[in-house]
Tab-separated table of C-alpha atoms in Angstrom:
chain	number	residue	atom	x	y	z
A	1	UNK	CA	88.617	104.020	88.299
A	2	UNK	CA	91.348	104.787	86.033
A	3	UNK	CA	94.419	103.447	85.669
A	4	UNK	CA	97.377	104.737	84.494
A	5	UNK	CA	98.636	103.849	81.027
A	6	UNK	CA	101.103	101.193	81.457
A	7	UNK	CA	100.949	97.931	79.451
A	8	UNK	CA	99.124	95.059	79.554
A	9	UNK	CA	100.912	91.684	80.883
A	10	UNK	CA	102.224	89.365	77.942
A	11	UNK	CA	102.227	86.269	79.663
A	12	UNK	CA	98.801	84.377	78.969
A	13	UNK	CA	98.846	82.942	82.616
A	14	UNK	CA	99.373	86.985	84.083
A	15	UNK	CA	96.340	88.354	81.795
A	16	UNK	CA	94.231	85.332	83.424
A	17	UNK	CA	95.343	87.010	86.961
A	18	UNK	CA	94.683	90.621	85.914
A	19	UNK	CA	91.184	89.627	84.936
A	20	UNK	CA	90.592	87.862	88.349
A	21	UNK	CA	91.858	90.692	90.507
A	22	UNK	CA	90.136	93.531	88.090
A	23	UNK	CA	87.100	91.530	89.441
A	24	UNK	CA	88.036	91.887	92.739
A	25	UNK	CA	88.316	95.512	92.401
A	26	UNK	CA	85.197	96.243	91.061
A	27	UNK	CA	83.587	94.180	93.710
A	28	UNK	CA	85.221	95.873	96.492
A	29	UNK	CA	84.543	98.926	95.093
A	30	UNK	CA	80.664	98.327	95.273
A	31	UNK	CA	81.206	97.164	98.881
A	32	UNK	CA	82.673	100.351	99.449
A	33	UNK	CA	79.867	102.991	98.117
A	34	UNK	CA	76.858	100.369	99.166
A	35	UNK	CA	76.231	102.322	102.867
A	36	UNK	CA	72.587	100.703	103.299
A	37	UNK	CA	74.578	98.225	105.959
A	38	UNK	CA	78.033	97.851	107.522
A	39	UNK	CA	80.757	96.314	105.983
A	40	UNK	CA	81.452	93.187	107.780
A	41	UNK	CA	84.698	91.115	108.647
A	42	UNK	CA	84.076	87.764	107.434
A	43	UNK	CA	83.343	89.553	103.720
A	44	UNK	CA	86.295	91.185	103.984
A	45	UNK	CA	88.403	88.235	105.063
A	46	UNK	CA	86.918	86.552	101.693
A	47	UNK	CA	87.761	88.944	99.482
A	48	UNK	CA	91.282	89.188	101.200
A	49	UNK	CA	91.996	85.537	100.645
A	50	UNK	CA	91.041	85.561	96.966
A	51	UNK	CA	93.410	88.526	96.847
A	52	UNK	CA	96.221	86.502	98.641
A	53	UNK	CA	95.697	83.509	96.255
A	54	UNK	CA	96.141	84.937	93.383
A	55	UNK	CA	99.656	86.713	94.609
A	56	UNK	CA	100.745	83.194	94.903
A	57	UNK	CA	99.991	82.026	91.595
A	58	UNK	CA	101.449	85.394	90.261
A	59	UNK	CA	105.085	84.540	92.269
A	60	UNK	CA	104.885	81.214	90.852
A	61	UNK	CA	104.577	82.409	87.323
A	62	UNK	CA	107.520	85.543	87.919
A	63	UNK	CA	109.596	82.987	90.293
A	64	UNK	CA	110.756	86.352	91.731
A	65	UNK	CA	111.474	87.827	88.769
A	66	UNK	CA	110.354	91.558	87.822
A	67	UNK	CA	110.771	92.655	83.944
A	68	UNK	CA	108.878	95.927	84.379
A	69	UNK	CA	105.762	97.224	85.607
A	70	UNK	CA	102.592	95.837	83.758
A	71	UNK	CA	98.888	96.756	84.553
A	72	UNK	CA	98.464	93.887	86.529
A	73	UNK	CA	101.508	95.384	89.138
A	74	UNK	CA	98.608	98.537	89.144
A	75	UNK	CA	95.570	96.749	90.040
A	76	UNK	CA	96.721	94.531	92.292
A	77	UNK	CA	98.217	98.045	94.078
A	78	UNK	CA	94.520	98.863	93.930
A	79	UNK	CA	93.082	95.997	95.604
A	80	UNK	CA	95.430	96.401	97.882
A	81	UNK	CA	95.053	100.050	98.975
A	82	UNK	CA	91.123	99.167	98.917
A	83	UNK	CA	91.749	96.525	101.417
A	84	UNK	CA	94.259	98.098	103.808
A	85	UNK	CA	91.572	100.758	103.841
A	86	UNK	CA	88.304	97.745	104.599
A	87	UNK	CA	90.570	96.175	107.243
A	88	UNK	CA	90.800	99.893	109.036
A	89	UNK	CA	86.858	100.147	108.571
A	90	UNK	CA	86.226	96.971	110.497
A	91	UNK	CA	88.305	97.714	113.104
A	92	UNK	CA	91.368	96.039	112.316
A	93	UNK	CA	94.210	98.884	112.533
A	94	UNK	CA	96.760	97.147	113.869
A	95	UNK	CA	97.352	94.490	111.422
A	96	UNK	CA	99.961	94.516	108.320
A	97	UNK	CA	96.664	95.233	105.591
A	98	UNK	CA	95.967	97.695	107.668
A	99	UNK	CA	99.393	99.585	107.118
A	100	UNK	CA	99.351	99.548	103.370
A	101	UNK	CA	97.436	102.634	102.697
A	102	UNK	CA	98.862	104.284	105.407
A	103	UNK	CA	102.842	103.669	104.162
A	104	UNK	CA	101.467	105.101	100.849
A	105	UNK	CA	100.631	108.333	102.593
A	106	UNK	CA	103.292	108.922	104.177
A	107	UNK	CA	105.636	107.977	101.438
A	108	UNK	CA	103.455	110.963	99.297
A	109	UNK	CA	104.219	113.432	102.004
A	110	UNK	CA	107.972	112.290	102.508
A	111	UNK	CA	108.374	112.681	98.766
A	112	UNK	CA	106.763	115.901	98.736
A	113	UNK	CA	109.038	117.300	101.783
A	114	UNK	CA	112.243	116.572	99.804
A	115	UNK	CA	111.058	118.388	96.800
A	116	UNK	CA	110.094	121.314	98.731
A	117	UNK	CA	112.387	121.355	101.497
A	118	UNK	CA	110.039	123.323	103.736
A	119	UNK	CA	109.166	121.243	106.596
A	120	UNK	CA	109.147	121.075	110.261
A	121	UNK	CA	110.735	119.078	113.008
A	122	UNK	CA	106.885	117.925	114.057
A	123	UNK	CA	106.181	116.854	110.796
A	124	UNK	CA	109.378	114.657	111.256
A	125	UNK	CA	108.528	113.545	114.307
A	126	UNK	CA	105.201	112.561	113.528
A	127	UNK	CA	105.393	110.341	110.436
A	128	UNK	CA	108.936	108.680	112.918
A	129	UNK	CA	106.579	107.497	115.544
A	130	UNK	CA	104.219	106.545	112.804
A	131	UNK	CA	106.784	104.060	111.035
A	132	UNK	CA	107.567	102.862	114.382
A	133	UNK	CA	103.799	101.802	115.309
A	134	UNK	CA	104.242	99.762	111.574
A	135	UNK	CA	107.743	98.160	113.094
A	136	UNK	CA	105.668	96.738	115.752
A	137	UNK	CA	102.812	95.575	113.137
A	138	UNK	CA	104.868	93.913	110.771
A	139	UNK	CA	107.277	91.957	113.436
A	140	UNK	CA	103.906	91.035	115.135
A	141	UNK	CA	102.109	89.386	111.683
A	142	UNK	CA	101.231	85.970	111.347
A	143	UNK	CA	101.217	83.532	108.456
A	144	UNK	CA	97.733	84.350	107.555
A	145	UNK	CA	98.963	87.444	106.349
A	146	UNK	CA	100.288	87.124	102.690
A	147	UNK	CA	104.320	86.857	102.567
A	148	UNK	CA	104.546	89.394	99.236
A	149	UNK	CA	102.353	91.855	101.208
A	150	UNK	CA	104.810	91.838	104.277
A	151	UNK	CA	107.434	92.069	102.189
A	152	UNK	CA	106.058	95.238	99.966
A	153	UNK	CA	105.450	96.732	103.056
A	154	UNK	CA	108.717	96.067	105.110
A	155	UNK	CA	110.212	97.374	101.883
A	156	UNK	CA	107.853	100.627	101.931
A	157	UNK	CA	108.795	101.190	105.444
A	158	UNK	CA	112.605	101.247	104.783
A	159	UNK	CA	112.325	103.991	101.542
A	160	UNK	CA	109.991	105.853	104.170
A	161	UNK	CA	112.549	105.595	106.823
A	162	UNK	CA	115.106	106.148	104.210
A	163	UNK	CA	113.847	109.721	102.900
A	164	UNK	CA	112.959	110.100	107.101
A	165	UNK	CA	116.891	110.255	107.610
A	166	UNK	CA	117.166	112.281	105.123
A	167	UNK	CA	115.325	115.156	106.021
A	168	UNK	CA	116.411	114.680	109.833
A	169	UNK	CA	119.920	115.137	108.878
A	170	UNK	CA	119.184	118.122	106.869
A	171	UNK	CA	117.375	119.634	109.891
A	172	UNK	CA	120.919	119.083	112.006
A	173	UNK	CA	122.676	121.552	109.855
A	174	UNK	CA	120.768	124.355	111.928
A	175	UNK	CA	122.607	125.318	115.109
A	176	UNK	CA	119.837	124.821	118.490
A	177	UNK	CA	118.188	128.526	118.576
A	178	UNK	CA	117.386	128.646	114.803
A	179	UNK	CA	115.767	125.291	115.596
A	180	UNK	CA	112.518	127.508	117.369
A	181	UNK	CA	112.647	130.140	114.546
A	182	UNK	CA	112.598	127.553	111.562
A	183	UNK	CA	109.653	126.071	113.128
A	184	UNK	CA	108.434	129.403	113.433
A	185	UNK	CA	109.229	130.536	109.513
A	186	UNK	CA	107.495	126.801	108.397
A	187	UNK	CA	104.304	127.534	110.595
A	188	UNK	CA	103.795	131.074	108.819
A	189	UNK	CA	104.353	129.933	105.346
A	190	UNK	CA	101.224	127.393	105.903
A	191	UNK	CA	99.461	130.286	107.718
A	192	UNK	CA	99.794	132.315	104.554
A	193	UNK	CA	99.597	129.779	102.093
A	194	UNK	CA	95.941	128.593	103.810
A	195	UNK	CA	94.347	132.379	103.754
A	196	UNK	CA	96.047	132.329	100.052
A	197	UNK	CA	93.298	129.744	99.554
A	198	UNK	CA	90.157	130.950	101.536
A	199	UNK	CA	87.315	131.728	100.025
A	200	UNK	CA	87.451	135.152	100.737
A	201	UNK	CA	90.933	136.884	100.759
A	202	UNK	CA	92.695	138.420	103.502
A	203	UNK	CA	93.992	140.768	103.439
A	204	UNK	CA	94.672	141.889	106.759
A	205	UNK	CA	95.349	138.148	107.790
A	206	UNK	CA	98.309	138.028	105.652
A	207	UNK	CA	99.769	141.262	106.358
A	208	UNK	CA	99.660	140.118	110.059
A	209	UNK	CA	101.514	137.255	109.276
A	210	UNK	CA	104.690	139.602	106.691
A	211	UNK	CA	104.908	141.459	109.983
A	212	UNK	CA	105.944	138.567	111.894
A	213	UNK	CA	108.551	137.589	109.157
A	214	UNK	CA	109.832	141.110	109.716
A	215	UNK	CA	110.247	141.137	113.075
A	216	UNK	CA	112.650	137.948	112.642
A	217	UNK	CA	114.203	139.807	109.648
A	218	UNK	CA	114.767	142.578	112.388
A	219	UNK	CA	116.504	140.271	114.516
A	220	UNK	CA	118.910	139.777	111.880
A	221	UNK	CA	122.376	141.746	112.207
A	222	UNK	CA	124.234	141.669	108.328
A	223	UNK	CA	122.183	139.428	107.058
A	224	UNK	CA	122.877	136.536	109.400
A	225	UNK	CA	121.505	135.430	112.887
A	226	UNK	CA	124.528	135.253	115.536
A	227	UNK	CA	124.659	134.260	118.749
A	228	UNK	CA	125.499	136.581	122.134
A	229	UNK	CA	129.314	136.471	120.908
A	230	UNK	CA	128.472	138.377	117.638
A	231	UNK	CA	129.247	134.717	115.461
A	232	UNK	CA	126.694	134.188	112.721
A	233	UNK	CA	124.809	130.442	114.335
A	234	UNK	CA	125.295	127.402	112.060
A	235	UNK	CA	123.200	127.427	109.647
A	236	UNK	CA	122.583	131.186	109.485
A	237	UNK	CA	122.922	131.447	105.964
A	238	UNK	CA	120.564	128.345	105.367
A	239	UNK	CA	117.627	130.332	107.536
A	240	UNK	CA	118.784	133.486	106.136
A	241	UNK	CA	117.439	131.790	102.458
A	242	UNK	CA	114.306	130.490	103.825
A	243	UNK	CA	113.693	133.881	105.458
A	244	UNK	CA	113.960	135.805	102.174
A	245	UNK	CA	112.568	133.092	100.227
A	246	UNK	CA	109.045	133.199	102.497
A	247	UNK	CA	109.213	137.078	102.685
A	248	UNK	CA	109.565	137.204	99.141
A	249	UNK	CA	106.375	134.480	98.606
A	250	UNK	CA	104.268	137.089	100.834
A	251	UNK	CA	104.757	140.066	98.897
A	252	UNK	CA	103.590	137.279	95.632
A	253	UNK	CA	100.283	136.309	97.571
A	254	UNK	CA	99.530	140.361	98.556
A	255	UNK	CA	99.993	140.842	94.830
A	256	UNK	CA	97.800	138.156	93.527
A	257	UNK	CA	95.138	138.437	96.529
A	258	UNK	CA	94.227	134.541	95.969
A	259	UNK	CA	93.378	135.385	91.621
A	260	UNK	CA	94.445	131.850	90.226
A	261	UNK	CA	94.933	131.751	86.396
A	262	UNK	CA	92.214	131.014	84.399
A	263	UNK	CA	94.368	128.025	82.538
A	264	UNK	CA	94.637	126.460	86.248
A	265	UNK	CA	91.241	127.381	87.719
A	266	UNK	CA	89.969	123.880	87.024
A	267	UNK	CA	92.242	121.751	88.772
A	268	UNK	CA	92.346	124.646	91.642
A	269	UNK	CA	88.627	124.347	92.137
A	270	UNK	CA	88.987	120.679	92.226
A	271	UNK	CA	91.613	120.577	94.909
A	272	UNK	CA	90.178	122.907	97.123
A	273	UNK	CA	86.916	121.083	97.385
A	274	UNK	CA	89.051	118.343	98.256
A	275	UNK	CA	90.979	119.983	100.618
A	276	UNK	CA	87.496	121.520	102.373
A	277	UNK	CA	85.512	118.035	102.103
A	278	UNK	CA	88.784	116.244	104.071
A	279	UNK	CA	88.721	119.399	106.346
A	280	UNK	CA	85.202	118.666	107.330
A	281	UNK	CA	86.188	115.332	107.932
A	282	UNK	CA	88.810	115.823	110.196
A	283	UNK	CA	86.627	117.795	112.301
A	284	UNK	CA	83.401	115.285	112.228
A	285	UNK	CA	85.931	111.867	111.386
A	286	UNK	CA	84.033	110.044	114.383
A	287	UNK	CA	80.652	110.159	113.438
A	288	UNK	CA	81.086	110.619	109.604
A	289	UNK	CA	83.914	108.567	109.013
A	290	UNK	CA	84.053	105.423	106.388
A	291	UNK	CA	88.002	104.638	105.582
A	292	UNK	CA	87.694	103.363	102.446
A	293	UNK	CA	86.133	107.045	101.478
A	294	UNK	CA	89.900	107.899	101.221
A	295	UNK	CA	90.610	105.880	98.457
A	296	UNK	CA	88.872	108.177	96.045
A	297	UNK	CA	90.110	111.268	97.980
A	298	UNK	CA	93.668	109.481	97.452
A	299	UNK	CA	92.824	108.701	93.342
A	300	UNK	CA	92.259	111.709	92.542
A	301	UNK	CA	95.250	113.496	94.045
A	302	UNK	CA	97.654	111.245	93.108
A	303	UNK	CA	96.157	111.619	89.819
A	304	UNK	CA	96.804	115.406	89.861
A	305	UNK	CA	100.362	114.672	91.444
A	306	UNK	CA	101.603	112.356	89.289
A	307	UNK	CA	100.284	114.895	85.758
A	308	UNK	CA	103.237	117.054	86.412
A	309	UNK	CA	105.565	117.724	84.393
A	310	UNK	CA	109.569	118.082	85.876
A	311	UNK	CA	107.397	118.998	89.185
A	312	UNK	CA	105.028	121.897	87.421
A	313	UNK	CA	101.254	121.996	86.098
A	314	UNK	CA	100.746	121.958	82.714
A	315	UNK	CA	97.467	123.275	81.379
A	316	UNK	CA	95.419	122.251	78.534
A	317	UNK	CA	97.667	123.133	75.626
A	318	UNK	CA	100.815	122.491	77.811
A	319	UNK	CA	101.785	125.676	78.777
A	320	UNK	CA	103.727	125.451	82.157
A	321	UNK	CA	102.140	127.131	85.794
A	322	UNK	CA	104.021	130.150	87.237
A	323	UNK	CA	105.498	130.271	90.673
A	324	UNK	CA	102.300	131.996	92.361
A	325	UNK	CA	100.059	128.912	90.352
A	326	UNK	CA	102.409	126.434	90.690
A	327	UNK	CA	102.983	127.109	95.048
A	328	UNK	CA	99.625	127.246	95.276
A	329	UNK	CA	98.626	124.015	93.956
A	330	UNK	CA	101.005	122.226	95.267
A	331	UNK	CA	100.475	123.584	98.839
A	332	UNK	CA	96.471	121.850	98.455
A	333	UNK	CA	97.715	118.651	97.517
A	334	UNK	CA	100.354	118.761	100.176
A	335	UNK	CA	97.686	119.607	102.720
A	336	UNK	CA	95.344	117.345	101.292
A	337	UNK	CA	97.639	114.352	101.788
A	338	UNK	CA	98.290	115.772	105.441
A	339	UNK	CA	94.507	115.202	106.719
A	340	UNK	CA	94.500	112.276	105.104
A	341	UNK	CA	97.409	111.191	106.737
A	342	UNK	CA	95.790	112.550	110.065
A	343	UNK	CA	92.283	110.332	109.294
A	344	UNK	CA	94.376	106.969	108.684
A	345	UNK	CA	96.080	107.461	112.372
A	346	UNK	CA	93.438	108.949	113.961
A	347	UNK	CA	91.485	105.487	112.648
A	348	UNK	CA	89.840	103.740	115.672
A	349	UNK	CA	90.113	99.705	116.200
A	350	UNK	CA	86.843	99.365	116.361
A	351	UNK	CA	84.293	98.371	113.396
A	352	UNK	CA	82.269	100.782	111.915
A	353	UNK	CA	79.342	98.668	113.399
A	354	UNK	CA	80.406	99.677	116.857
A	355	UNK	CA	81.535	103.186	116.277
A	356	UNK	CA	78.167	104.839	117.568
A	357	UNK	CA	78.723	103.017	120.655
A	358	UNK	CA	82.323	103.457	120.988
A	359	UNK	CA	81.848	107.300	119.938
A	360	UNK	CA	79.017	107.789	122.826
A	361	UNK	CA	80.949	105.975	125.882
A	362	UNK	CA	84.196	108.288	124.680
A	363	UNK	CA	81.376	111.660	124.486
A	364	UNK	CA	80.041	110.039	128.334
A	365	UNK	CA	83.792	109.773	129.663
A	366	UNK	CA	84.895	113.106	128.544
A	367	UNK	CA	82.169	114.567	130.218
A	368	UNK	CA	82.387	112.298	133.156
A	369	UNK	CA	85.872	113.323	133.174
A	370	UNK	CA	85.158	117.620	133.490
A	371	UNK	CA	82.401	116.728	136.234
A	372	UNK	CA	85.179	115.225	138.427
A	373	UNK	CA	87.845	117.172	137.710
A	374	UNK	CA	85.339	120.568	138.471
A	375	UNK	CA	84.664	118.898	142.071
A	376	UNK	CA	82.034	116.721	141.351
A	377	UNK	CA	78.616	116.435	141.445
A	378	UNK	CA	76.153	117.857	144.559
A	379	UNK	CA	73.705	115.012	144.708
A	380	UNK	CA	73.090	112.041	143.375
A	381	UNK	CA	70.341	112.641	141.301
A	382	UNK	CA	73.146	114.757	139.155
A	383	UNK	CA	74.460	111.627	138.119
A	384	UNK	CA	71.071	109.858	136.763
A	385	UNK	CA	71.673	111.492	133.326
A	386	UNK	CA	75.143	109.167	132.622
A	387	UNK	CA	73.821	106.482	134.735
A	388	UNK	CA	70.437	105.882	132.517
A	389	UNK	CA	72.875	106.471	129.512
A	390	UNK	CA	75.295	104.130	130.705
A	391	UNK	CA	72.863	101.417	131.163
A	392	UNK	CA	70.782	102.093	127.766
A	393	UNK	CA	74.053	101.277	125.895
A	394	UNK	CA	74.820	98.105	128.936
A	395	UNK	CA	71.688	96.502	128.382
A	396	UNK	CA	72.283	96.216	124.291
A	397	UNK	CA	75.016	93.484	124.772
A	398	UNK	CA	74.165	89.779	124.407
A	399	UNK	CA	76.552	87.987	126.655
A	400	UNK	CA	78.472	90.794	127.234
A	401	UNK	CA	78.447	91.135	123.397
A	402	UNK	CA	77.609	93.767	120.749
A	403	UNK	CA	75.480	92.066	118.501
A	404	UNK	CA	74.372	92.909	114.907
A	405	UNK	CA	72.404	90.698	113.620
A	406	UNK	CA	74.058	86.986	114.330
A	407	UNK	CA	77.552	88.797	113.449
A	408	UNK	CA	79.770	89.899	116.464
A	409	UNK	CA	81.913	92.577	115.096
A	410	UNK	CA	85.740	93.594	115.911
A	411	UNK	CA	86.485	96.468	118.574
A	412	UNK	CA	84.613	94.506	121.617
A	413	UNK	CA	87.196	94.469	123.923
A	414	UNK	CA	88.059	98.493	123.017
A	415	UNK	CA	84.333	98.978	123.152
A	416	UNK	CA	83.587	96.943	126.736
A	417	UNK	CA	86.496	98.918	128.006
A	418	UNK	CA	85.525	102.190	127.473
A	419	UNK	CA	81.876	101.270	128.854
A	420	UNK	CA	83.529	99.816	132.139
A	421	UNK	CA	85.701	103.277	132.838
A	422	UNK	CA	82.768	105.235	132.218
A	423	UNK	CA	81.029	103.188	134.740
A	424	UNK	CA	83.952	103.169	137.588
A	425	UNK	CA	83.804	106.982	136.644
A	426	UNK	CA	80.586	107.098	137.620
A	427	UNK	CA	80.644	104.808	140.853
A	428	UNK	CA	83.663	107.394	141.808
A	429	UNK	CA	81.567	110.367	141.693
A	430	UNK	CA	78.709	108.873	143.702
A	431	UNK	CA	80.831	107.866	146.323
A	432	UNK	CA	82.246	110.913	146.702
A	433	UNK	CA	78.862	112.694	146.575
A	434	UNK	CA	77.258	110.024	149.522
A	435	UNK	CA	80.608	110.490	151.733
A	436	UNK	CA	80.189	114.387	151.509
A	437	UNK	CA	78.862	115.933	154.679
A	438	UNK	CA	75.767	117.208	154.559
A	439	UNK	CA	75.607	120.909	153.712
A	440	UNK	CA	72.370	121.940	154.258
């Protein structure tokens, strides 16, 4: 992978760390493309350890101190993004590791909402209860975990939490009933800037979508929106500029019909492939699923972020993106970052070892679920279907174990759970089918 061009350590003792961890990476890189078998806790735990060890001999060397960012500061970020990523794929989401990647994400799509200032009060809320899942995570880690890990993340949390505020208090400058209409403006910019990127353009779809911005503009009286007694609302003239501003980017996208510059079609092609493969994967993330995927998903945005220039694209002979270009890139890395965001919380604590298992029993409850909820079954024999499924996936523990192999891997308790509600589920509906009076 490539890393960006920062220098090399000059202390003989650092270089000896960089080549250790550089190691490290490349190792857990092969882990993470090798899918012929599952990637298992104890060689995770290894790797982890060598990781921690040399953080210790790196604080004894700096003492604390930080003269600059070297490229040892970069892979050891990489190792530890791969890692928070392998302790999510083994089913270990709710420990500090696990949060690494996840704080990076977030702290991308923070960043990204203060440069735009187009977001919602669900995106807010979101990434909130998000940061306080981590408070719980970090206050709960134990001294296995490494100290300078806790620490970057604890300090993570508070820039997240930081830029968090931020935004929250800029949303407060709106008076209550713009509150529903902002949301309303946000949700129809992403609406528009998502058929912008179809493969086919839309026309109709985003004419639908100017005539909805109208019928707000409609509702405007001089320019501002006021309340019942004829007073323009706080914030009027703040909604009144994000009004015109998203009308105005509508009339841009029925211009261009979705035509990207041929300067920019390279990096436009690449992002929406990204965009549509992490699509996919939102849709199919329990069955097709491997966390540490992200990590090249997350390379090569924050490649493509981090190439801009004072926030614009620069092509090949440095000649600066316009606004339709420029909005339109930036809206596929912004999404991009979103499902990824979305895949790290949506992660399951269970290894990917147990997943089938653990997807199956959730399939078998959901449906277990409908039947009781629709009045049940009529007889009995309705219910062989879950029971013989049930049992199939029953009769593979050892010891009430799900064994691979001689390894036992993490999620059991999430997994023997899930089995033992799908089986009171089923004991439910047969009682209720054998008290039923007989109808015939």
């Amino acid at each position: 992978m490539d890393t960006p061009a920062v220098p090399m350590p000059r202390d003989a003792r650092e270089r000896e760390i960089l080549d250790s961890l550089v190691g490290i990476r490349d190792h857990l890189l092969l882990l993470k493309r090798d899918r012929t078998k599952y990637i298992r806790t104890q060689d995770v735990m290894l790797i982890y350890n060598q990781v921690v060890q040399q953080v210790r001999q790196l604080n004894e060397i700096r003492k604390g101190e930080r003269a600059g960012e070297n490229r040892l500061d970069k892979i050891l970020e990489s190792c530890f993004q791969l890692l928070s990523l392998f302790f999510m794929t083994i089913g270990r989401t709710t420990e500090a590791p696990a949060a690494y990647a996840l704080t990076s994400t977030i702290k991308r799509l923070l960043d990204h909402l203060t440069e735009s200032r187009l977001f919602s009060g669900k995106d807010l809320d979101s990434m909130a209860h998000t940061l306080s899942t981590l408070d719980g995570v970090l206050s709960n880690t134990n001294e296995k975990h490494s100290p300078y890990m806790v620490e970057l993340l604890g300090n993570r949390e508070k820039l997240c939490k930081e830029s968090l505020e931020n935004l929250r208090t800029e949303l407060a400058t709106l008076a209550g009933p713009l509150r529903e209409v902002h949301e309303k403006l946000i949700s129809i910019l992403r609406s528009m800037s998502s058929a912008n990127t179809k493969a086919k353009f839309s026309t109709n779809e985003v004419q639908k979508l100017q005539a909805q911005l109208k019928e707000i503009d409609a509702s405007r009286v001089d320019g501002q929106f006021r309340g019942p007694d004829g007073e323009p609302y706080k914030g009027s003239e703040k909604m009144s500029d994000l009004l015109d501003r998203v009308l105005a980017w509508s009339d841009i996208v029925l211009e261009r019909k979705g035509a990207i510059p041929e300067n920019f079609k390279p990096v436009y092609e690449k992002l929406v492939s990204i965009r549509n493969e992490l699509e996919k994967l939102s849709i199919t993330q329990a069955w097709s699923l491997r966390e540490t995927d992200l990590y090249d998903y997350q390379r090569e945005l924050d490649k493509i972020d981090e190439s801009r220039v004072n926030g614009n694209f620069l092509d090949e002979d440095g000649n600066p993106a316009d606004l339709y270009a420029q909005r339109t890139l930036l809206y596929l890395i912004r999404r991009s970052y979103g499902y990824i965001y979305y895949l790290m919380i949506s992660s399951e604590p269970v290894s990917e070892a147990l997943l089938p298992y653990y997807n199956q029993l959730q399939t078998l409850k959901r449906c277990l679920v409908e039947v009781k909820n629709s009045g049940g079954v009529s007889t009995v024999r309705d219910l062989y279907p879950y029971s013989m499924k049930l049992n199939s996936i029953d009769n593979l523990r050892v010891d009430g174990k799900f064994m691979v192999g001689n390894d036992i891997p993490e999620g059991q308790g999430s997994v023997n759970e899930l089995l033992a509600e799908c089986f009171d589920l089923a004991y439910e509906l047969r009682i209720a089918v054998e008290e039923k009076p007989d109808s015939e």
